[in-house]
């Protein structure tokens, strides 16, 4: 079977133009960084259907590992939730349970967008539990310690790797893409693969992108919204400065 790599963009605010640009460039999915971005509930309620209408898969990194944050992202129509700050197996069990309906979990039913503003059926509940993705983040050494058991949970559909916090919380300081970092990633990948589940890597650098390709990643985030904007503005400024200095530049 052919392996499909989904390529995504990291969004930090509700700019419709950025969403349209990303979709127009052929990206497959976006991650909404609700934890660190500037999204409020009214923005999310409008932005998520806009992005889905553009053909993008929408994964919401929720504000906190709590029921309310997960419930709101799913009620607004997110295709999945990324749950930060998972502290280990028991925490993962309790928190991912909020994203699946009974008897699998304890997600609360709410009439609205996900039901097409109509009623629901057993088939709709089964489809939601099957199709909505629940990706706990591994960014805490305790979650990495328990990764085999976490990846096997029936309420977990895949694993999201959080390199920065994982390096810092493991005592390695700032994330520098060392072999120890990649060894941690390989533990996550092995656990996900053993359970037939996908894994997600933020791959901002060439080294990370090459690693993702070599390890057959399922989802890769290629760039962050603010970094992409900064790079674009920076390139234009650098070009103008070189022209003003009389240096030769590519046509």
PDB file of C-alpha atoms in Angstrom:
ATOM      1  CA  UNK A   1       0.000   0.000   0.000  1.00  0.00           C
ATOM      2  CA  UNK A   2       1.272   3.467  -0.884  1.00  0.00           C
ATOM      3  CA  UNK A   3       2.192   5.588   2.111  1.00  0.00           C
ATOM      4  CA  UNK A   4       0.557   9.018   2.126  1.00  0.00           C
ATOM      5  CA  UNK A   5       2.358  11.902   3.811  1.00  0.00           C
ATOM      6  CA  UNK A   6       0.104  14.782   4.825  1.00  0.00           C
ATOM      7  CA  UNK A   7       1.789  18.192   4.817  1.00  0.00           C
ATOM      8  CA  UNK A   8       0.505  20.870   7.140  1.00  0.00           C
ATOM      9  CA  UNK A   9       0.820  24.452   8.324  1.00  0.00           C
ATOM     10  CA  UNK A  10       0.775  25.785  11.868  1.00  0.00           C
ATOM     11  CA  UNK A  11      -1.639  28.678  12.354  1.00  0.00           C
ATOM     12  CA  UNK A  12      -1.551  31.080  15.291  1.00  0.00           C
ATOM     13  CA  UNK A  13      -4.500  33.374  14.591  1.00  0.00           C
ATOM     14  CA  UNK A  14      -7.733  33.485  12.628  1.00  0.00           C
ATOM     15  CA  UNK A  15      -6.504  35.209   9.466  1.00  0.00           C
ATOM     16  CA  UNK A  16      -8.788  34.170   6.605  1.00  0.00           C
ATOM     17  CA  UNK A  17      -6.152  35.277   4.091  1.00  0.00           C
ATOM     18  CA  UNK A  18      -3.535  32.962   5.600  1.00  0.00           C
ATOM     19  CA  UNK A  19      -6.003  30.085   5.469  1.00  0.00           C
ATOM     20  CA  UNK A  20      -6.736  30.791   1.810  1.00  0.00           C
ATOM     21  CA  UNK A  21      -3.013  31.059   0.980  1.00  0.00           C
ATOM     22  CA  UNK A  22      -2.209  27.765   2.695  1.00  0.00           C
ATOM     23  CA  UNK A  23      -5.088  25.987   0.955  1.00  0.00           C
ATOM     24  CA  UNK A  24      -4.122  27.507  -2.396  1.00  0.00           C
ATOM     25  CA  UNK A  25      -0.563  26.241  -1.996  1.00  0.00           C
ATOM     26  CA  UNK A  26      -1.844  22.698  -1.665  1.00  0.00           C
ATOM     27  CA  UNK A  27      -1.354  22.043   2.037  1.00  0.00           C
ATOM     28  CA  UNK A  28      -3.349  19.084   3.338  1.00  0.00           C
ATOM     29  CA  UNK A  29      -4.032  20.133   6.912  1.00  0.00           C
ATOM     30  CA  UNK A  30      -3.602  22.871   9.488  1.00  0.00           C
ATOM     31  CA  UNK A  31      -2.976  22.861  13.206  1.00  0.00           C
ATOM     32  CA  UNK A  32      -4.687  25.660  15.109  1.00  0.00           C
ATOM     33  CA  UNK A  33      -2.450  26.525  18.063  1.00  0.00           C
ATOM     34  CA  UNK A  34      -5.140  27.516  20.525  1.00  0.00           C
ATOM     35  CA  UNK A  35      -2.723  26.963  23.415  1.00  0.00           C
ATOM     36  CA  UNK A  36      -0.257  29.648  22.371  1.00  0.00           C
ATOM     37  CA  UNK A  37      -2.126  31.546  19.658  1.00  0.00           C
ATOM     38  CA  UNK A  38      -4.665  34.377  19.798  1.00  0.00           C
ATOM     39  CA  UNK A  39      -7.841  32.422  19.030  1.00  0.00           C
ATOM     40  CA  UNK A  40     -10.988  33.227  20.967  1.00  0.00           C
ATOM     41  CA  UNK A  41     -14.131  31.118  20.837  1.00  0.00           C
ATOM     42  CA  UNK A  42     -16.014  33.387  18.420  1.00  0.00           C
ATOM     43  CA  UNK A  43     -13.071  33.278  16.007  1.00  0.00           C
ATOM     44  CA  UNK A  44     -12.775  29.505  16.219  1.00  0.00           C
ATOM     45  CA  UNK A  45     -16.501  29.052  15.646  1.00  0.00           C
ATOM     46  CA  UNK A  46     -16.184  30.854  12.298  1.00  0.00           C
ATOM     47  CA  UNK A  47     -12.637  29.936  11.283  1.00  0.00           C
ATOM     48  CA  UNK A  48     -12.899  26.152  11.513  1.00  0.00           C
ATOM     49  CA  UNK A  49     -15.740  25.804   8.956  1.00  0.00           C
ATOM     50  CA  UNK A  50     -13.976  28.285   6.664  1.00  0.00           C
ATOM     51  CA  UNK A  51     -10.826  26.167   6.664  1.00  0.00           C
ATOM     52  CA  UNK A  52     -12.775  22.952   6.119  1.00  0.00           C
ATOM     53  CA  UNK A  53     -14.611  24.603   3.241  1.00  0.00           C
ATOM     54  CA  UNK A  54     -11.212  25.302   1.681  1.00  0.00           C
ATOM     55  CA  UNK A  55     -10.525  21.567   1.738  1.00  0.00           C
ATOM     56  CA  UNK A  56      -8.164  21.553   4.716  1.00  0.00           C
ATOM     57  CA  UNK A  57      -8.186  18.983   7.491  1.00  0.00           C
ATOM     58  CA  UNK A  58      -8.363  20.921  10.771  1.00  0.00           C
ATOM     59  CA  UNK A  59      -6.583  19.702  13.898  1.00  0.00           C
ATOM     60  CA  UNK A  60      -7.015  21.901  16.965  1.00  0.00           C
ATOM     61  CA  UNK A  61      -4.278  21.981  19.620  1.00  0.00           C
ATOM     62  CA  UNK A  62      -6.515  22.751  22.552  1.00  0.00           C
ATOM     63  CA  UNK A  63      -5.827  25.317  25.263  1.00  0.00           C
ATOM     64  CA  UNK A  64      -5.408  22.848  28.120  1.00  0.00           C
ATOM     65  CA  UNK A  65      -5.888  19.103  28.701  1.00  0.00           C
ATOM     66  CA  UNK A  66      -9.416  19.558  30.026  1.00  0.00           C
ATOM     67  CA  UNK A  67     -12.930  18.525  29.012  1.00  0.00           C
ATOM     68  CA  UNK A  68     -14.183  22.029  28.106  1.00  0.00           C
ATOM     69  CA  UNK A  69     -11.346  22.854  25.747  1.00  0.00           C
ATOM     70  CA  UNK A  70     -11.648  19.510  23.944  1.00  0.00           C
ATOM     71  CA  UNK A  71     -15.442  19.666  23.773  1.00  0.00           C
ATOM     72  CA  UNK A  72     -15.512  23.164  22.249  1.00  0.00           C
ATOM     73  CA  UNK A  73     -12.972  22.336  19.539  1.00  0.00           C
ATOM     74  CA  UNK A  74     -14.960  19.264  18.524  1.00  0.00           C
ATOM     75  CA  UNK A  75     -18.352  21.007  18.701  1.00  0.00           C
ATOM     76  CA  UNK A  76     -17.019  23.690  16.337  1.00  0.00           C
ATOM     77  CA  UNK A  77     -16.219  20.963  13.802  1.00  0.00           C
ATOM     78  CA  UNK A  78     -12.520  20.212  14.215  1.00  0.00           C
ATOM     79  CA  UNK A  79     -11.436  17.014  12.499  1.00  0.00           C
ATOM     80  CA  UNK A  80      -9.327  16.199  15.501  1.00  0.00           C
ATOM     81  CA  UNK A  81      -7.772  17.455  18.702  1.00  0.00           C
ATOM     82  CA  UNK A  82      -4.155  17.602  19.741  1.00  0.00           C
ATOM     83  CA  UNK A  83      -3.972  17.492  23.534  1.00  0.00           C
ATOM     84  CA  UNK A  84      -0.926  19.113  25.181  1.00  0.00           C
ATOM     85  CA  UNK A  85       0.755  18.373  28.512  1.00  0.00           C
ATOM     86  CA  UNK A  86      -0.136  14.710  28.888  1.00  0.00           C
ATOM     87  CA  UNK A  87       1.560  13.544  32.078  1.00  0.00           C
ATOM     88  CA  UNK A  88       1.559   9.797  31.649  1.00  0.00           C
ATOM     89  CA  UNK A  89      -0.716   6.808  31.079  1.00  0.00           C
ATOM     90  CA  UNK A  90      -3.388   7.500  33.693  1.00  0.00           C
ATOM     91  CA  UNK A  91      -3.629  11.147  32.648  1.00  0.00           C
ATOM     92  CA  UNK A  92      -3.874  10.134  28.990  1.00  0.00           C
ATOM     93  CA  UNK A  93      -6.678   7.690  29.795  1.00  0.00           C
ATOM     94  CA  UNK A  94      -8.695  10.306  31.659  1.00  0.00           C
ATOM     95  CA  UNK A  95      -8.200  13.159  29.196  1.00  0.00           C
ATOM     96  CA  UNK A  96      -8.584  11.359  25.847  1.00  0.00           C
ATOM     97  CA  UNK A  97     -11.792   9.851  27.219  1.00  0.00           C
ATOM     98  CA  UNK A  98     -13.374  13.336  26.846  1.00  0.00           C
ATOM     99  CA  UNK A  99     -13.114  13.149  23.038  1.00  0.00           C
ATOM    100  CA  UNK A 100     -15.011   9.878  22.496  1.00  0.00           C
ATOM    101  CA  UNK A 101     -18.694   9.159  23.087  1.00  0.00           C
ATOM    102  CA  UNK A 102     -19.936   6.503  25.538  1.00  0.00           C
ATOM    103  CA  UNK A 103     -19.316   3.655  25.930  1.00  0.00           C
ATOM    104  CA  UNK A 104     -15.816   4.287  24.561  1.00  0.00           C
ATOM    105  CA  UNK A 105     -15.393   7.598  26.389  1.00  0.00           C
ATOM    106  CA  UNK A 106     -17.450  10.354  27.981  1.00  0.00           C
ATOM    107  CA  UNK A 107     -17.768  13.058  25.281  1.00  0.00           C
ATOM    108  CA  UNK A 108     -20.922  15.089  25.770  1.00  0.00           C
ATOM    109  CA  UNK A 109     -23.565  15.196  23.052  1.00  0.00           C
ATOM    110  CA  UNK A 110     -24.501  18.629  21.718  1.00  0.00           C
ATOM    111  CA  UNK A 111     -26.881  19.500  18.906  1.00  0.00           C
ATOM    112  CA  UNK A 112     -25.324  21.755  16.315  1.00  0.00           C
ATOM    113  CA  UNK A 113     -22.804  21.841  13.479  1.00  0.00           C
ATOM    114  CA  UNK A 114     -21.400  18.352  13.801  1.00  0.00           C
ATOM    115  CA  UNK A 115     -24.957  16.959  13.555  1.00  0.00           C
ATOM    116  CA  UNK A 116     -25.820  19.244  10.619  1.00  0.00           C
ATOM    117  CA  UNK A 117     -28.184  20.979  13.050  1.00  0.00           C
ATOM    118  CA  UNK A 118     -30.401  17.912  13.132  1.00  0.00           C
ATOM    119  CA  UNK A 119     -30.653  14.918  15.376  1.00  0.00           C
ATOM    120  CA  UNK A 120     -28.224  12.070  15.775  1.00  0.00           C
ATOM    121  CA  UNK A 121     -28.210   8.315  15.550  1.00  0.00           C
ATOM    122  CA  UNK A 122     -26.085   5.410  16.700  1.00  0.00           C
ATOM    123  CA  UNK A 123     -24.471   5.462  13.256  1.00  0.00           C
ATOM    124  CA  UNK A 124     -23.516   9.137  13.635  1.00  0.00           C
ATOM    125  CA  UNK A 125     -21.947   8.460  17.045  1.00  0.00           C
ATOM    126  CA  UNK A 126     -19.974   5.536  15.637  1.00  0.00           C
ATOM    127  CA  UNK A 127     -18.789   7.651  12.724  1.00  0.00           C
ATOM    128  CA  UNK A 128     -17.652  10.459  15.042  1.00  0.00           C
ATOM    129  CA  UNK A 129     -15.695   8.050  17.227  1.00  0.00           C
ATOM    130  CA  UNK A 130     -14.144   6.491  14.134  1.00  0.00           C
ATOM    131  CA  UNK A 131     -13.316   9.660  12.192  1.00  0.00           C
ATOM    132  CA  UNK A 132     -12.429  12.270  14.821  1.00  0.00           C
ATOM    133  CA  UNK A 133      -8.724  12.071  15.590  1.00  0.00           C
ATOM    134  CA  UNK A 134      -7.403  12.264  19.124  1.00  0.00           C
ATOM    135  CA  UNK A 135      -3.667  12.934  19.291  1.00  0.00           C
ATOM    136  CA  UNK A 136      -2.124  13.303  22.768  1.00  0.00           C
ATOM    137  CA  UNK A 137       1.147  15.203  22.751  1.00  0.00           C
ATOM    138  CA  UNK A 138       4.313  13.557  23.961  1.00  0.00           C
ATOM    139  CA  UNK A 139       6.254  16.480  25.386  1.00  0.00           C
ATOM    140  CA  UNK A 140       6.670  15.269  28.960  1.00  0.00           C
ATOM    141  CA  UNK A 141       9.170  12.494  29.859  1.00  0.00           C
ATOM    142  CA  UNK A 142       6.414  10.736  31.806  1.00  0.00           C
ATOM    143  CA  UNK A 143       4.339  10.441  28.643  1.00  0.00           C
ATOM    144  CA  UNK A 144       7.394   9.164  26.777  1.00  0.00           C
ATOM    145  CA  UNK A 145       7.959   6.615  29.560  1.00  0.00           C
ATOM    146  CA  UNK A 146       4.407   5.308  29.076  1.00  0.00           C
ATOM    147  CA  UNK A 147       4.259   5.701  25.306  1.00  0.00           C
ATOM    148  CA  UNK A 148       3.655   2.022  24.521  1.00  0.00           C
ATOM    149  CA  UNK A 149       0.560   1.944  26.753  1.00  0.00           C
ATOM    150  CA  UNK A 150      -0.669   5.382  25.660  1.00  0.00           C
ATOM    151  CA  UNK A 151      -0.453   4.504  21.975  1.00  0.00           C
ATOM    152  CA  UNK A 152      -2.482   1.348  22.649  1.00  0.00           C
ATOM    153  CA  UNK A 153      -5.416   3.180  24.280  1.00  0.00           C
ATOM    154  CA  UNK A 154      -8.678   2.830  22.321  1.00  0.00           C
ATOM    155  CA  UNK A 155      -9.333   6.556  22.836  1.00  0.00           C
ATOM    156  CA  UNK A 156      -6.034   7.464  21.132  1.00  0.00           C
ATOM    157  CA  UNK A 157      -5.854   7.674  17.333  1.00  0.00           C
ATOM    158  CA  UNK A 158      -2.256   8.803  16.964  1.00  0.00           C
ATOM    159  CA  UNK A 159       0.595  10.626  18.663  1.00  0.00           C
ATOM    160  CA  UNK A 160       1.832  14.187  18.279  1.00  0.00           C
ATOM    161  CA  UNK A 161       5.508  14.771  19.128  1.00  0.00           C
ATOM    162  CA  UNK A 162       6.330  17.994  21.012  1.00  0.00           C
ATOM    163  CA  UNK A 163      10.107  18.376  20.552  1.00  0.00           C
ATOM    164  CA  UNK A 164      10.741  21.658  22.411  1.00  0.00           C
ATOM    165  CA  UNK A 165       9.108  20.861  25.728  1.00  0.00           C
ATOM    166  CA  UNK A 166      10.260  17.235  25.584  1.00  0.00           C
ATOM    167  CA  UNK A 167      13.909  18.279  25.316  1.00  0.00           C
ATOM    168  CA  UNK A 168      13.580  20.890  28.066  1.00  0.00           C
ATOM    169  CA  UNK A 169      11.666  18.640  30.453  1.00  0.00           C
ATOM    170  CA  UNK A 170      14.151  15.832  29.841  1.00  0.00           C
ATOM    171  CA  UNK A 171      16.956  18.048  31.123  1.00  0.00           C
ATOM    172  CA  UNK A 172      18.561  18.671  27.748  1.00  0.00           C
ATOM    173  CA  UNK A 173      17.844  22.395  27.698  1.00  0.00           C
ATOM    174  CA  UNK A 174      16.846  24.045  24.450  1.00  0.00           C
ATOM    175  CA  UNK A 175      15.853  21.689  21.657  1.00  0.00           C
ATOM    176  CA  UNK A 176      18.873  21.359  19.336  1.00  0.00           C
ATOM    177  CA  UNK A 177      17.895  18.338  17.230  1.00  0.00           C
ATOM    178  CA  UNK A 178      20.450  16.081  18.891  1.00  0.00           C
ATOM    179  CA  UNK A 179      20.620  12.336  18.532  1.00  0.00           C
ATOM    180  CA  UNK A 180      18.983  12.069  21.974  1.00  0.00           C
ATOM    181  CA  UNK A 181      16.025  14.059  20.642  1.00  0.00           C
ATOM    182  CA  UNK A 182      15.687  11.808  17.616  1.00  0.00           C
ATOM    183  CA  UNK A 183      16.001   8.701  19.795  1.00  0.00           C
ATOM    184  CA  UNK A 184      12.976   9.944  21.750  1.00  0.00           C
ATOM    185  CA  UNK A 185      11.098  10.481  18.496  1.00  0.00           C
ATOM    186  CA  UNK A 186      11.911   6.926  17.405  1.00  0.00           C
ATOM    187  CA  UNK A 187      10.395   5.543  20.631  1.00  0.00           C
ATOM    188  CA  UNK A 188       7.175   7.392  19.852  1.00  0.00           C
ATOM    189  CA  UNK A 189       7.196   6.241  16.242  1.00  0.00           C
ATOM    190  CA  UNK A 190       7.765   2.609  17.229  1.00  0.00           C
ATOM    191  CA  UNK A 191       4.840   2.704  19.665  1.00  0.00           C
ATOM    192  CA  UNK A 192       2.533   4.334  17.130  1.00  0.00           C
ATOM    193  CA  UNK A 193       3.512   1.854  14.427  1.00  0.00           C
ATOM    194  CA  UNK A 194       3.077  -1.116  16.758  1.00  0.00           C
ATOM    195  CA  UNK A 195      -0.530  -0.047  17.199  1.00  0.00           C
ATOM    196  CA  UNK A 196      -1.147   0.840  13.571  1.00  0.00           C
ATOM    197  CA  UNK A 197      -1.624   4.532  14.369  1.00  0.00           C
ATOM    198  CA  UNK A 198      -0.212   7.681  12.748  1.00  0.00           C
ATOM    199  CA  UNK A 199       2.241  10.142  14.259  1.00  0.00           C
ATOM    200  CA  UNK A 200       2.779  13.837  13.726  1.00  0.00           C
ATOM    201  CA  UNK A 201       6.029  15.817  13.734  1.00  0.00           C
ATOM    202  CA  UNK A 202       6.568  19.581  13.597  1.00  0.00           C
ATOM    203  CA  UNK A 203       9.474  19.689  11.136  1.00  0.00           C
ATOM    204  CA  UNK A 204      10.628  23.253  10.777  1.00  0.00           C
ATOM    205  CA  UNK A 205      14.204  22.524   9.645  1.00  0.00           C
ATOM    206  CA  UNK A 206      15.707  20.538   6.801  1.00  0.00           C
ATOM    207  CA  UNK A 207      17.099  17.972   9.256  1.00  0.00           C
ATOM    208  CA  UNK A 208      13.654  17.416  10.755  1.00  0.00           C
ATOM    209  CA  UNK A 209      12.028  17.165   7.332  1.00  0.00           C
ATOM    210  CA  UNK A 210      14.629  14.609   6.216  1.00  0.00           C
ATOM    211  CA  UNK A 211      13.996  12.634   9.408  1.00  0.00           C
ATOM    212  CA  UNK A 212      10.242  12.693   8.781  1.00  0.00           C
ATOM    213  CA  UNK A 213      10.711  11.393   5.244  1.00  0.00           C
ATOM    214  CA  UNK A 214      13.155   8.680   6.329  1.00  0.00           C
ATOM    215  CA  UNK A 215      10.776   7.504   9.071  1.00  0.00           C
ATOM    216  CA  UNK A 216       7.669   7.592   6.851  1.00  0.00           C
ATOM    217  CA  UNK A 217       5.826  10.198   8.885  1.00  0.00           C
ATOM    218  CA  UNK A 218       2.070  10.366   8.476  1.00  0.00           C
ATOM    219  CA  UNK A 219       1.640  14.078   9.220  1.00  0.00           C
ATOM    220  CA  UNK A 220       4.381  16.703   8.986  1.00  0.00           C
ATOM    221  CA  UNK A 221       4.075  20.364   9.843  1.00  0.00           C
ATOM    222  CA  UNK A 222       6.254  22.364   7.471  1.00  0.00           C
ATOM    223  CA  UNK A 223       6.250  25.856   8.931  1.00  0.00           C
ATOM    224  CA  UNK A 224       4.692  28.168  11.484  1.00  0.00           C
ATOM    225  CA  UNK A 225       2.539  31.121  10.470  1.00  0.00           C
ATOM    226  CA  UNK A 226       4.672  33.811  12.084  1.00  0.00           C
ATOM    227  CA  UNK A 227       7.953  32.233  10.925  1.00  0.00           C
ATOM    228  CA  UNK A 228       6.681  32.070   7.334  1.00  0.00           C
ATOM    229  CA  UNK A 229       5.624  35.720   7.425  1.00  0.00           C
ATOM    230  CA  UNK A 230       8.917  36.753   9.002  1.00  0.00           C
ATOM    231  CA  UNK A 231      10.888  34.843   6.369  1.00  0.00           C
ATOM    232  CA  UNK A 232       8.917  36.437   3.542  1.00  0.00           C
ATOM    233  CA  UNK A 233       9.327  39.976   4.865  1.00  0.00           C
ATOM    234  CA  UNK A 234      12.963  39.278   5.691  1.00  0.00           C
ATOM    235  CA  UNK A 235      13.746  38.010   2.181  1.00  0.00           C
ATOM    236  CA  UNK A 236      12.213  41.108   0.617  1.00  0.00           C
ATOM    237  CA  UNK A 237      14.196  43.390   2.927  1.00  0.00           C
ATOM    238  CA  UNK A 238      17.438  41.512   2.269  1.00  0.00           C
ATOM    239  CA  UNK A 239      16.906  41.743  -1.495  1.00  0.00           C
ATOM    240  CA  UNK A 240      16.293  45.487  -1.336  1.00  0.00           C
ATOM    241  CA  UNK A 241      19.324  46.052   0.873  1.00  0.00           C
ATOM    242  CA  UNK A 242      21.529  44.155  -1.589  1.00  0.00           C
ATOM    243  CA  UNK A 243      20.134  46.113  -4.538  1.00  0.00           C
ATOM    244  CA  UNK A 244      20.810  49.372  -2.733  1.00  0.00           C
ATOM    245  CA  UNK A 245      24.353  48.209  -2.022  1.00  0.00           C
ATOM    246  CA  UNK A 246      24.891  47.483  -5.705  1.00  0.00           C
ATOM    247  CA  UNK A 247      25.379  43.781  -5.221  1.00  0.00           C
ATOM    248  CA  UNK A 248      24.390  41.346  -7.949  1.00  0.00           C
ATOM    249  CA  UNK A 249      21.227  39.408  -7.159  1.00  0.00           C
ATOM    250  CA  UNK A 250      19.446  36.541  -8.886  1.00  0.00           C
ATOM    251  CA  UNK A 251      16.896  37.652 -11.506  1.00  0.00           C
TER     252      UNK A 251
END
